[in-house]
Coordinates of C-alpha atoms and ligand atoms in Angstrom, one line a residue:
X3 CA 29.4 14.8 1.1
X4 CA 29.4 16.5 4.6
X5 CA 29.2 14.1 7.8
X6 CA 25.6 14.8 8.8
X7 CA 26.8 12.3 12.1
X8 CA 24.3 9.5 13.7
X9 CA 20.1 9.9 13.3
X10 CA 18.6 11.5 16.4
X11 CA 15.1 9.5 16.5
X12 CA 12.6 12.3 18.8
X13 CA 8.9 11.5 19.9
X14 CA 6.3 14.1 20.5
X15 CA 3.6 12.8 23.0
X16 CA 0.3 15.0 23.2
X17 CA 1.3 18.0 26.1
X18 CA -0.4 21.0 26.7
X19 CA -1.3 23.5 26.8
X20 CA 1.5 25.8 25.6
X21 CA 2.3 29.0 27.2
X22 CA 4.7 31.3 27.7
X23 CA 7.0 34.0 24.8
X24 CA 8.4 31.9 22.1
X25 CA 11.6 33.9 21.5
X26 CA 12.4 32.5 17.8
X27 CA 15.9 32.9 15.9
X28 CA 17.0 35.3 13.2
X29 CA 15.4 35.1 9.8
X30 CA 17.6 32.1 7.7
X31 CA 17.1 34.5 4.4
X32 CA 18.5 37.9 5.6
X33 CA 21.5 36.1 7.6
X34 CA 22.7 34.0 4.2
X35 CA 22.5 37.7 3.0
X36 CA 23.8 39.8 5.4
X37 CA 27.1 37.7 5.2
X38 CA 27.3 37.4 1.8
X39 CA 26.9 41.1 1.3
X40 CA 29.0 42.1 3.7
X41 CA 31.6 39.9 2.8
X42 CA 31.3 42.2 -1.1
X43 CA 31.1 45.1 0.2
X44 CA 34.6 47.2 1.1
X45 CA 35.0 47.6 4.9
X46 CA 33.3 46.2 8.1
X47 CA 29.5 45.4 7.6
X48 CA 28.7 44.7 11.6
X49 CA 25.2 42.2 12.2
X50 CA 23.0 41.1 15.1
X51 CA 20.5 38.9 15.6
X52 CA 22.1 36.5 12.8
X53 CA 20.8 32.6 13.0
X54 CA 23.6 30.6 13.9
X55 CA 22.1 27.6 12.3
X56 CA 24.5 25.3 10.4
X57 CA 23.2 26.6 6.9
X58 CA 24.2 29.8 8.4
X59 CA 27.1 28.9 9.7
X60 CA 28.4 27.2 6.8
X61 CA 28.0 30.5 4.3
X62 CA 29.9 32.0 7.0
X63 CA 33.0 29.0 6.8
X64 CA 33.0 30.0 2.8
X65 CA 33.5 33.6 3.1
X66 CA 36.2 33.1 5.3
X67 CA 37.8 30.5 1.8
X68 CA 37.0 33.5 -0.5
X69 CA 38.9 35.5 1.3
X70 CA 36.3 38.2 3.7
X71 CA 37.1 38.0 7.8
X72 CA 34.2 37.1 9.2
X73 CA 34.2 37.0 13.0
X74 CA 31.7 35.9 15.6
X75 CA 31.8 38.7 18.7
X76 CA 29.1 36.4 20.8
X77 CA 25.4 36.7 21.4
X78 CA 24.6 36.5 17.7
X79 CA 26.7 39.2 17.2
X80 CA 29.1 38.8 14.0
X81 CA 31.2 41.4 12.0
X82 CA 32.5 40.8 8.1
X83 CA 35.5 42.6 6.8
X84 CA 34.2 41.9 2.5
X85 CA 36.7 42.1 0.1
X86 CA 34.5 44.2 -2.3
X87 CA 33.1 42.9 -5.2
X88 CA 34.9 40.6 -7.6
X89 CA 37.3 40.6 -5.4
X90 CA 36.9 36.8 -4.4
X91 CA 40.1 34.9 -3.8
X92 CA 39.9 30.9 -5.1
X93 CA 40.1 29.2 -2.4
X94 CA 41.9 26.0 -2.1
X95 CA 39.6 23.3 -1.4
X96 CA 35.9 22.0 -2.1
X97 CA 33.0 24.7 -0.7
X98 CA 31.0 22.5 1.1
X99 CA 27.3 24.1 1.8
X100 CA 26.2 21.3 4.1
X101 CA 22.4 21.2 3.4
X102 CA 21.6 24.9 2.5
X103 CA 20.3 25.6 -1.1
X104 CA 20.1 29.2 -0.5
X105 CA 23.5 29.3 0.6
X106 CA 25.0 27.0 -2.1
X107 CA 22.9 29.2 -4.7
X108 CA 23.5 32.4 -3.9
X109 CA 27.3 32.1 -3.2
X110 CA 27.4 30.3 -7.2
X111 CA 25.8 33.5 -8.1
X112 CA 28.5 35.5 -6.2
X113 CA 31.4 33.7 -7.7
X114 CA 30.3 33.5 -11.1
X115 CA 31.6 36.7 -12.7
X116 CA 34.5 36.4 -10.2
X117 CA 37.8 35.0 -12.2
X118 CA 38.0 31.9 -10.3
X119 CA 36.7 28.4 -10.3
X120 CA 34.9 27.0 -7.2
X121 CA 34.2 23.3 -6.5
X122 CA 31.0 23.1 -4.4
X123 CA 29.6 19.9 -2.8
X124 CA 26.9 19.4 0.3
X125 CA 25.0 16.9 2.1
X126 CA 23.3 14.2 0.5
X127 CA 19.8 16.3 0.3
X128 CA 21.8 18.8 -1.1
X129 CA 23.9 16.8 -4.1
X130 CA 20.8 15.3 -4.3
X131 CA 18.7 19.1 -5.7
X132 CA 18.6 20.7 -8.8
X133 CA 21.4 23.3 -9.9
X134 CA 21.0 23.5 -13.5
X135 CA 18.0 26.4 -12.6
X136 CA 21.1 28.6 -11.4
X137 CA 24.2 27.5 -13.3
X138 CA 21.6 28.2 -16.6
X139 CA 21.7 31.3 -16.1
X140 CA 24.8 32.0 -15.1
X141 CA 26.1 30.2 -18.5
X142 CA 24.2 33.7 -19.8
X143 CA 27.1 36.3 -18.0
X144 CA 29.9 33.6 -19.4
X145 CA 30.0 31.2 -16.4
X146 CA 30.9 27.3 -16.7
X147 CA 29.4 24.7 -15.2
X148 CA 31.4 21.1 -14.7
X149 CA 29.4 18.7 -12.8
X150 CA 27.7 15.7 -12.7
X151 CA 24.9 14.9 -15.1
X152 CA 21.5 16.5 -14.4
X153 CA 23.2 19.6 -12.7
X154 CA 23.6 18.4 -9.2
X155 CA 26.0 18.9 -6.9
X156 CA 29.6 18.2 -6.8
X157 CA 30.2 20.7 -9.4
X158 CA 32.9 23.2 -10.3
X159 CA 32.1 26.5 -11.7
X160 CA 34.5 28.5 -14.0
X161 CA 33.7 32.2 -13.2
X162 CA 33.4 34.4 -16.3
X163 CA 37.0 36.2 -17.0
X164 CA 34.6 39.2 -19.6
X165 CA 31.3 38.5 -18.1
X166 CA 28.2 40.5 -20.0
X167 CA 25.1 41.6 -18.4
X168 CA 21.9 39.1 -18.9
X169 CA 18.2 39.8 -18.9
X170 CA 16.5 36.3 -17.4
X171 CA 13.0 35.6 -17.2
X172 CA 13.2 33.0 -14.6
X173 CA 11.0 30.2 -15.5
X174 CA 10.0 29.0 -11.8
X175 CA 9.5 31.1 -8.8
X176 CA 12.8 31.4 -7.1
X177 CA 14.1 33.9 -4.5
X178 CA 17.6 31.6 -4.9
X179 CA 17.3 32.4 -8.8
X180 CA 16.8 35.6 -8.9
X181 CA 19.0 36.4 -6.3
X182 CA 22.0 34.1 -8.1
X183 CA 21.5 36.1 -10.8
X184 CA 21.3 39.6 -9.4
X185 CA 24.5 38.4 -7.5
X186 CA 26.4 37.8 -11.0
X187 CA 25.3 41.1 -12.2
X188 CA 27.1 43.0 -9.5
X189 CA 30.6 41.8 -10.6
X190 CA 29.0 42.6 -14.6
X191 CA 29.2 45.8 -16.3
X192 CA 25.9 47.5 -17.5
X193 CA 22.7 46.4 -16.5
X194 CA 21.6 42.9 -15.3
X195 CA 17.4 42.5 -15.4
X196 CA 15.6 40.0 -13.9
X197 CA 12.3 38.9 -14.6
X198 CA 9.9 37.3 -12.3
X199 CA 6.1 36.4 -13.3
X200 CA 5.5 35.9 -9.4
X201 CA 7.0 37.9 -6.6
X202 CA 9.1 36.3 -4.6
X203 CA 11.3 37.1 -1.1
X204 CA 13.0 40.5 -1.7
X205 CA 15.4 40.3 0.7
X206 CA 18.1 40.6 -2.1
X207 CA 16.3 43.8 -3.3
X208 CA 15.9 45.3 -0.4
X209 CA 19.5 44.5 1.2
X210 CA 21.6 45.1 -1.9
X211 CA 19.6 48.9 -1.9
X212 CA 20.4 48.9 1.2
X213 CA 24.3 48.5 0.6
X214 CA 24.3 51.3 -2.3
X215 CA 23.8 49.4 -4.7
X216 CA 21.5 51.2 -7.9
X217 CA 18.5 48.2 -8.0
X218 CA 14.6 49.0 -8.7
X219 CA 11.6 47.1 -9.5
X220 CA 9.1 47.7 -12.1
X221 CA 5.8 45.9 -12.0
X222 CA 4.8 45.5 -15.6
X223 CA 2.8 43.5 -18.3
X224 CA 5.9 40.8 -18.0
X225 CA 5.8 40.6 -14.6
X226 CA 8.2 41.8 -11.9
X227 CA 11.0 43.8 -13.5
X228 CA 14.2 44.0 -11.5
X229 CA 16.9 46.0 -12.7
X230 CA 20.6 46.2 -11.3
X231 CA 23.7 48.4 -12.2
X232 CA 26.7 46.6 -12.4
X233 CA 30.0 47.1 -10.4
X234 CA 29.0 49.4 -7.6
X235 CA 31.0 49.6 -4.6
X236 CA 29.2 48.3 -1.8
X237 CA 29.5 50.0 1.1
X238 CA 29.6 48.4 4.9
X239 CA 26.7 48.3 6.9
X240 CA 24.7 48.0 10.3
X241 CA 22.2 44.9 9.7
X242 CA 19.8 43.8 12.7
X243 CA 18.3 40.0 11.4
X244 CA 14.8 40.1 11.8
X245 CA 13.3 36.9 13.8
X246 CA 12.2 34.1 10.9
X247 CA 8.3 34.1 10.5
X248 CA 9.2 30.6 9.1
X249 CA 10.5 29.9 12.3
X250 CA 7.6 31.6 14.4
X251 CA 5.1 29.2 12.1
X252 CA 6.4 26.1 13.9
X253 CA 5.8 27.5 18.2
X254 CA 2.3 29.5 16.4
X255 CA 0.6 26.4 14.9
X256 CA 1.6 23.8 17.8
X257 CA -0.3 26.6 19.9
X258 CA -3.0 26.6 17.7
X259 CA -3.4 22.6 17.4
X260 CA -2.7 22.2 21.5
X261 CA -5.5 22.1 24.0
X262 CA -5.6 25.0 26.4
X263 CA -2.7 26.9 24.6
X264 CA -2.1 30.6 24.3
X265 CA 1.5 31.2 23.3
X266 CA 3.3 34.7 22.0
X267 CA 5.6 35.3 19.7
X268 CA 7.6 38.3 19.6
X269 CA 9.6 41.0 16.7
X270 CA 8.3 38.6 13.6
X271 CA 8.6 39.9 10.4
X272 CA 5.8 40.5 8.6
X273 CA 7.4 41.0 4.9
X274 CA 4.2 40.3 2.3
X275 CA 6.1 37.7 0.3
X276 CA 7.2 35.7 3.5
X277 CA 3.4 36.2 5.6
X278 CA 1.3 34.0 3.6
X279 CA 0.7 31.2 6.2
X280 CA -0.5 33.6 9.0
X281 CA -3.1 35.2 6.4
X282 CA -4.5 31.1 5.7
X283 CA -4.2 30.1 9.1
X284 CA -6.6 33.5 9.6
X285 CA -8.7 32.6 6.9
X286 CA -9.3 29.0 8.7
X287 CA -10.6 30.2 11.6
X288 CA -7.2 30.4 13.8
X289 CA -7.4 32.4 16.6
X290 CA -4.0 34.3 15.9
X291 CA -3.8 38.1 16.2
X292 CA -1.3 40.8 15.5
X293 CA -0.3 42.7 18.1
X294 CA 1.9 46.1 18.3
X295 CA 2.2 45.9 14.9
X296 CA 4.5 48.7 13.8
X297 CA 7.5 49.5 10.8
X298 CA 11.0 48.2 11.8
X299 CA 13.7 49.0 9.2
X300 CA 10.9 49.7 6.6
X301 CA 9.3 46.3 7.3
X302 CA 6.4 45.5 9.3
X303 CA 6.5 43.6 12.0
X304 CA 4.5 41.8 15.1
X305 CA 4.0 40.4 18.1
X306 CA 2.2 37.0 16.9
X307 CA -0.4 35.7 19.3
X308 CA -1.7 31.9 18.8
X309 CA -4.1 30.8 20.9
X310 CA -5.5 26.7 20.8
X311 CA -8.1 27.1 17.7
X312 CA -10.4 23.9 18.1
X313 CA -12.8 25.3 15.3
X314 CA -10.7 25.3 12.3
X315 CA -12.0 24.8 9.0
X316 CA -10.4 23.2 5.7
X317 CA -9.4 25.8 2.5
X318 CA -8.7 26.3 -0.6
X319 CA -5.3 27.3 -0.5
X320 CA -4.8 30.2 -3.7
X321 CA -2.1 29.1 -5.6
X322 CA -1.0 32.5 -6.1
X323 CA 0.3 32.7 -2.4
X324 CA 2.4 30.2 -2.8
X325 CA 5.7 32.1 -3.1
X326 CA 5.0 33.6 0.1
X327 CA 4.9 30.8 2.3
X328 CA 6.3 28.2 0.3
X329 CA 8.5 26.8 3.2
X330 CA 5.4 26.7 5.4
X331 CA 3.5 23.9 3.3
X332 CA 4.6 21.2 5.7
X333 CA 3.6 22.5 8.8
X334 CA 0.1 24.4 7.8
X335 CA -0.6 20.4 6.5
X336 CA 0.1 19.1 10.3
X337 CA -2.3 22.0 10.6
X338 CA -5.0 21.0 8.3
X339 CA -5.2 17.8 9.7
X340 CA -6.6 19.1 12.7
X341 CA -9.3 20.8 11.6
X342 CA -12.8 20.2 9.9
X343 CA -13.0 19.6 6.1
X344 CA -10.3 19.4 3.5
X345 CA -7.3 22.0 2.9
X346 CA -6.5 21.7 -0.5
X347 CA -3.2 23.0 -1.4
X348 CA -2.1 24.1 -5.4
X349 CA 0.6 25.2 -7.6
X350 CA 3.2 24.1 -5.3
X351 CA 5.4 21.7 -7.2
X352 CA 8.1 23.5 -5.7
X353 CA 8.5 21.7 -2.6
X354 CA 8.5 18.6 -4.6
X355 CA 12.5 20.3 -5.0
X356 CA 12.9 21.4 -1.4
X357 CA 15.5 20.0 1.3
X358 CA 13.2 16.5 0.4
X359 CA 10.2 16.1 -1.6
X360 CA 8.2 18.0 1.1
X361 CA 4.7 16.6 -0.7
X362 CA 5.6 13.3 -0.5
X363 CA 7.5 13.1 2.9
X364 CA 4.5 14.8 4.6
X365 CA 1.9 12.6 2.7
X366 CA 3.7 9.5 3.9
X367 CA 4.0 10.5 7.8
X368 CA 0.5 11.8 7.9
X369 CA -0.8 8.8 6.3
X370 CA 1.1 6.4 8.6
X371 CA -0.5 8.4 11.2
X372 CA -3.9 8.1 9.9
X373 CA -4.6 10.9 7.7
X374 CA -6.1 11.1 4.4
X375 CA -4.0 12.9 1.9
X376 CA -4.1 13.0 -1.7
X377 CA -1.2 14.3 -4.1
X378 CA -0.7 14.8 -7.4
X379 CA 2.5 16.3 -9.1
X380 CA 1.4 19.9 -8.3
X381 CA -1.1 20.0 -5.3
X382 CA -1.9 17.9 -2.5
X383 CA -5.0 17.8 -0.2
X384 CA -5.5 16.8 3.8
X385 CA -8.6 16.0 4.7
X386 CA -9.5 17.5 8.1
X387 CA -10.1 14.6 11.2
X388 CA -11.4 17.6 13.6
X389 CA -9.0 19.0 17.0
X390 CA -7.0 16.2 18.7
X391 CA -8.4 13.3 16.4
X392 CA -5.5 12.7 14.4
X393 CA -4.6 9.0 15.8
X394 CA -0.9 9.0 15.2
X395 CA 1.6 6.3 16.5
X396 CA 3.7 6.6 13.8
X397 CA 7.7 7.1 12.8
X398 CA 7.9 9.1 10.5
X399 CA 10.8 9.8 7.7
X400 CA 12.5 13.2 7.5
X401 CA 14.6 12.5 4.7
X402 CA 17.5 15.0 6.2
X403 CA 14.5 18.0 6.3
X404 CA 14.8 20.5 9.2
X405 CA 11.1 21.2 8.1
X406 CA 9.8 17.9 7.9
X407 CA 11.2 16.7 11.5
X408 CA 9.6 20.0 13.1
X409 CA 5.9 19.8 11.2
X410 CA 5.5 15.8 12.6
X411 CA 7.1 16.6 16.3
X412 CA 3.8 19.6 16.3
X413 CA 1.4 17.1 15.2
X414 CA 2.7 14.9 17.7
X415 CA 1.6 17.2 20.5
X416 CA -1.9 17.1 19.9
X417 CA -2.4 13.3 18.2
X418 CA -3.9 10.3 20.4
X419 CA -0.4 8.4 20.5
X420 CA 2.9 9.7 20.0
X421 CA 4.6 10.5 16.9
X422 CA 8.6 9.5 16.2
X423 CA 10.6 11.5 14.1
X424 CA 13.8 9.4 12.1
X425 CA 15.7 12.0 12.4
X426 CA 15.8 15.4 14.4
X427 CA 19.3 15.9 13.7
X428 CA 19.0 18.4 11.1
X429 CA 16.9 20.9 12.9
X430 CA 20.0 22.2 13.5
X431 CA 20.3 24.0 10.4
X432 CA 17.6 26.2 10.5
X433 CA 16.2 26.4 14.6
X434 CA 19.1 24.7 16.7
X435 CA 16.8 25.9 19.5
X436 CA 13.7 24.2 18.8
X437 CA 13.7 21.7 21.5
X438 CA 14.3 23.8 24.4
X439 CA 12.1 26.6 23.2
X440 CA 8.9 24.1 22.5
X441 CA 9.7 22.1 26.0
X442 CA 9.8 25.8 27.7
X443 CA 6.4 26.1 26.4
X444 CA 5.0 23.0 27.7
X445 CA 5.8 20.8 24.7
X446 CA 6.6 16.9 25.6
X447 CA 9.4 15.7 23.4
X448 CA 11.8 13.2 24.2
Ligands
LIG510 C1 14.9 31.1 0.0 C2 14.1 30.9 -1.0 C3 13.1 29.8 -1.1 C4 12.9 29.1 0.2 C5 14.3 28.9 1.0 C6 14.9 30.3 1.2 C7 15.8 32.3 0.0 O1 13.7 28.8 -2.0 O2 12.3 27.9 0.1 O3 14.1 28.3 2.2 O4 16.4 32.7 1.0 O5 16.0 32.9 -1.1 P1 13.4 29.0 -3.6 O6 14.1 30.1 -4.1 O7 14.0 27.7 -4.2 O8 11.9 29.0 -3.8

């Protein structure tokens, strides 16, 4: 289990208003990727803009035991020299992916057609999450799994000496799936397909086309249809990160629950299965705009504006958005809490399986803060209290979530008494920024 080091208890006290350019870090997905990739492909892939978050950072520390150089030139520049694909080394000691599921995920996926066998182990959210949903199938291309019981973390995986090419329907909505198992197929001859009922972030898709790799996607009566070609040669590349619109959601909905606030937030991606929460925060009433949207790197993209949105009104959250904003659950509930009526949210047992239960953990804080939330094992619903009536005074529990710790220190800006995170420690994974960033905008936390 990694050292996660002493609990950093934070308090949010109501502040305002928030102003200024909220200047967010690079997209968590696409850097997990871009290292990964690069450290497959032959040659130097060269990336900017790349979150140095510990998640990050610790995909980074297990290229380096596979066997790529990875190198950090400063200012969030970083270059990989990959060893092409299949070409993993075994490394010598335990992987250890801190508390990233997309890393520990996709780099199983990586290994598993390599000839090699991998011990991987994390932080206690992490050993904690189910594995079986990737080491399944992987078992499919000739992998073995050796773990504990239940499929959690530590476990060893035996990569596949003959691996053979799989068609998976994957049976929950998982970018770390799909992309575990398009990963496996890249060492595999023929032709791995992966099936998905929902979309979900193509990131994978898109980066792995962009590497040279032969990958389309079919929409048919099944569902999303992806097809790979085995054993291309990646070739090196030029990435620029993206900044994270699950990021941007934290700095945009404390703007929008925080009197007097009008805050900007530039370059955020606006990829269709990652912009879900901006279209529901629209659909509430926020006042958040788009502005100079235009294409980067066949993606579109914004300058977010989120201005203090008193009026907001409960939904009914569709569950067929979920995929796209699944990460931004917690904080659209701090959200929903400030408005009028009830936001109910469905088909989202997902983040029951997140860095915590993310249902349960934000149903306890905001009900120790005085909120009325219902859950069942698929959906949970806030009831609205109206701007700024949330009373809160509460210390809430963050059970080692980046996500949880950042949604209760933004409804602590705008509730009648301060709130207390546990725990801010492991903001650090995802947004190691957050505090200076929200302070620079006005934000009280101490
Ligand atoms: C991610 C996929 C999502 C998301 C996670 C990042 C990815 O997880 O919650 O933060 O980069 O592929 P699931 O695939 O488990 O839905």
């Amino acid at each position: 289990m990694s050292a996660h080091g002493a609990p950093k208890p934070m308090t949010a006290r109501a502040s305002g208003p928030l102003q200024g350019e909220a200047h967010v870090p690079g997209d968590k997905s696409i850097s997990h990727r871009a290292l990964i990739f690069g450290a497959m492909a032959v040659g130097e892939t060269n990336i900017s803009g790349l979150l140095e978050g510990q998640d990050v950072l610790d995909t980074a520390k297990a290229m380096q035991s596979f066997g790529a150089t990875v190198e950090n030139l400063g200012d969030g520049n970083w270059r990989v020299h990959g060893v092409g694909t299949g070409g993993f080394a075994e490394p010598d000691h335990v992987i250890d992916c801190g508390n990233s599921g997309t890393g520990v995920r996709l780099i199983m996926g990586a290994v598993a057609t390599c000839p090699i066998s991998v011990t991987f182990t994390g932080d206690a959210s992490l050993n904690s999450r189910p594995m079986a949903r990737v080491t399944d199938p992987l078992a499919l291309f000739g992998t073995r799994a050796v773990g504990r019981a239940g499929g959690r973390l530590p476990l060893t995986l035996v990569g596949a000496q003959n691996p053979v090419p799989v068609r998976y329907t994957t049976p929950v909505p998982s970018a770390q799936v799909k992309s575990a198992v398009l990963l496996a197929g890249l060492n595999t001859p023929g032709e791995t397909v992966v099936i998905e009922k929902e979309a979900t972030r193509d990131h994978t898709e898109r980066m792995l086309a962009g590497f040279g790799a032969q990958i389309s996607t079919e929409e048919t009566d099944e569902g999303h249809v992806i097809t790979l070609k085995g054993q291309p040669e990646l070739k090196p590349q030029t990435i620029v990160v993206p900044r994270d619109p699950s990021s941007a959601a934290f700095p945009v909905c404390a703007a929008l629950i925080t009197p007097g606030s009008d805050v900007l937030v530039p370059n955020i991606g606006l990829n269709p299965t990652r912009a879900g929460l901006f279209t529901t925060l629209k659909e509430m009433g926020a006042d958040l705009t788009y502005e100079n949207l235009r294409e980067e790197g066949g993606e579109p993209v914004a300058d977010l504006r989120a201005r203090y949105s008193p009026a907001m009104q409960g939904i009914d959250v569709p569950p067929a958005r979920a995929a796209s904003m699944i990460d931004e659950y917690p904080v659209l509930s701090v959200v929903a809490a400030n408005a009028t009526g009830t936001t109910r949210m469905t088909g989202v047992k997902e983040l029951r399986v997140k860095e915590s239960d993310r249902i349960d953990a934000m149903a306890r804080g905001l009900r120790g803060n005085g909120v009325t939330v219902r859950d069942g094992e698929d959906w949970w619903e806030v009831d609205g209290m109206g701007a700024g009536k949330v009373p809160g005074g509460f210390t809430c529990e963050t059970f080692l979530d980046h996500r949880i710790a950042m949604s209760f220190l933004c409804l602590g800006l705008s509730t009648q008494a301060p709130v207390t995170v546990d725990d801010a420690g492991p903001i650090a994974t995802s947004f190691p920024i957050f505090m200076d960033l929200m302070r620079q905008l006005g934000a009280t936390l101490e």
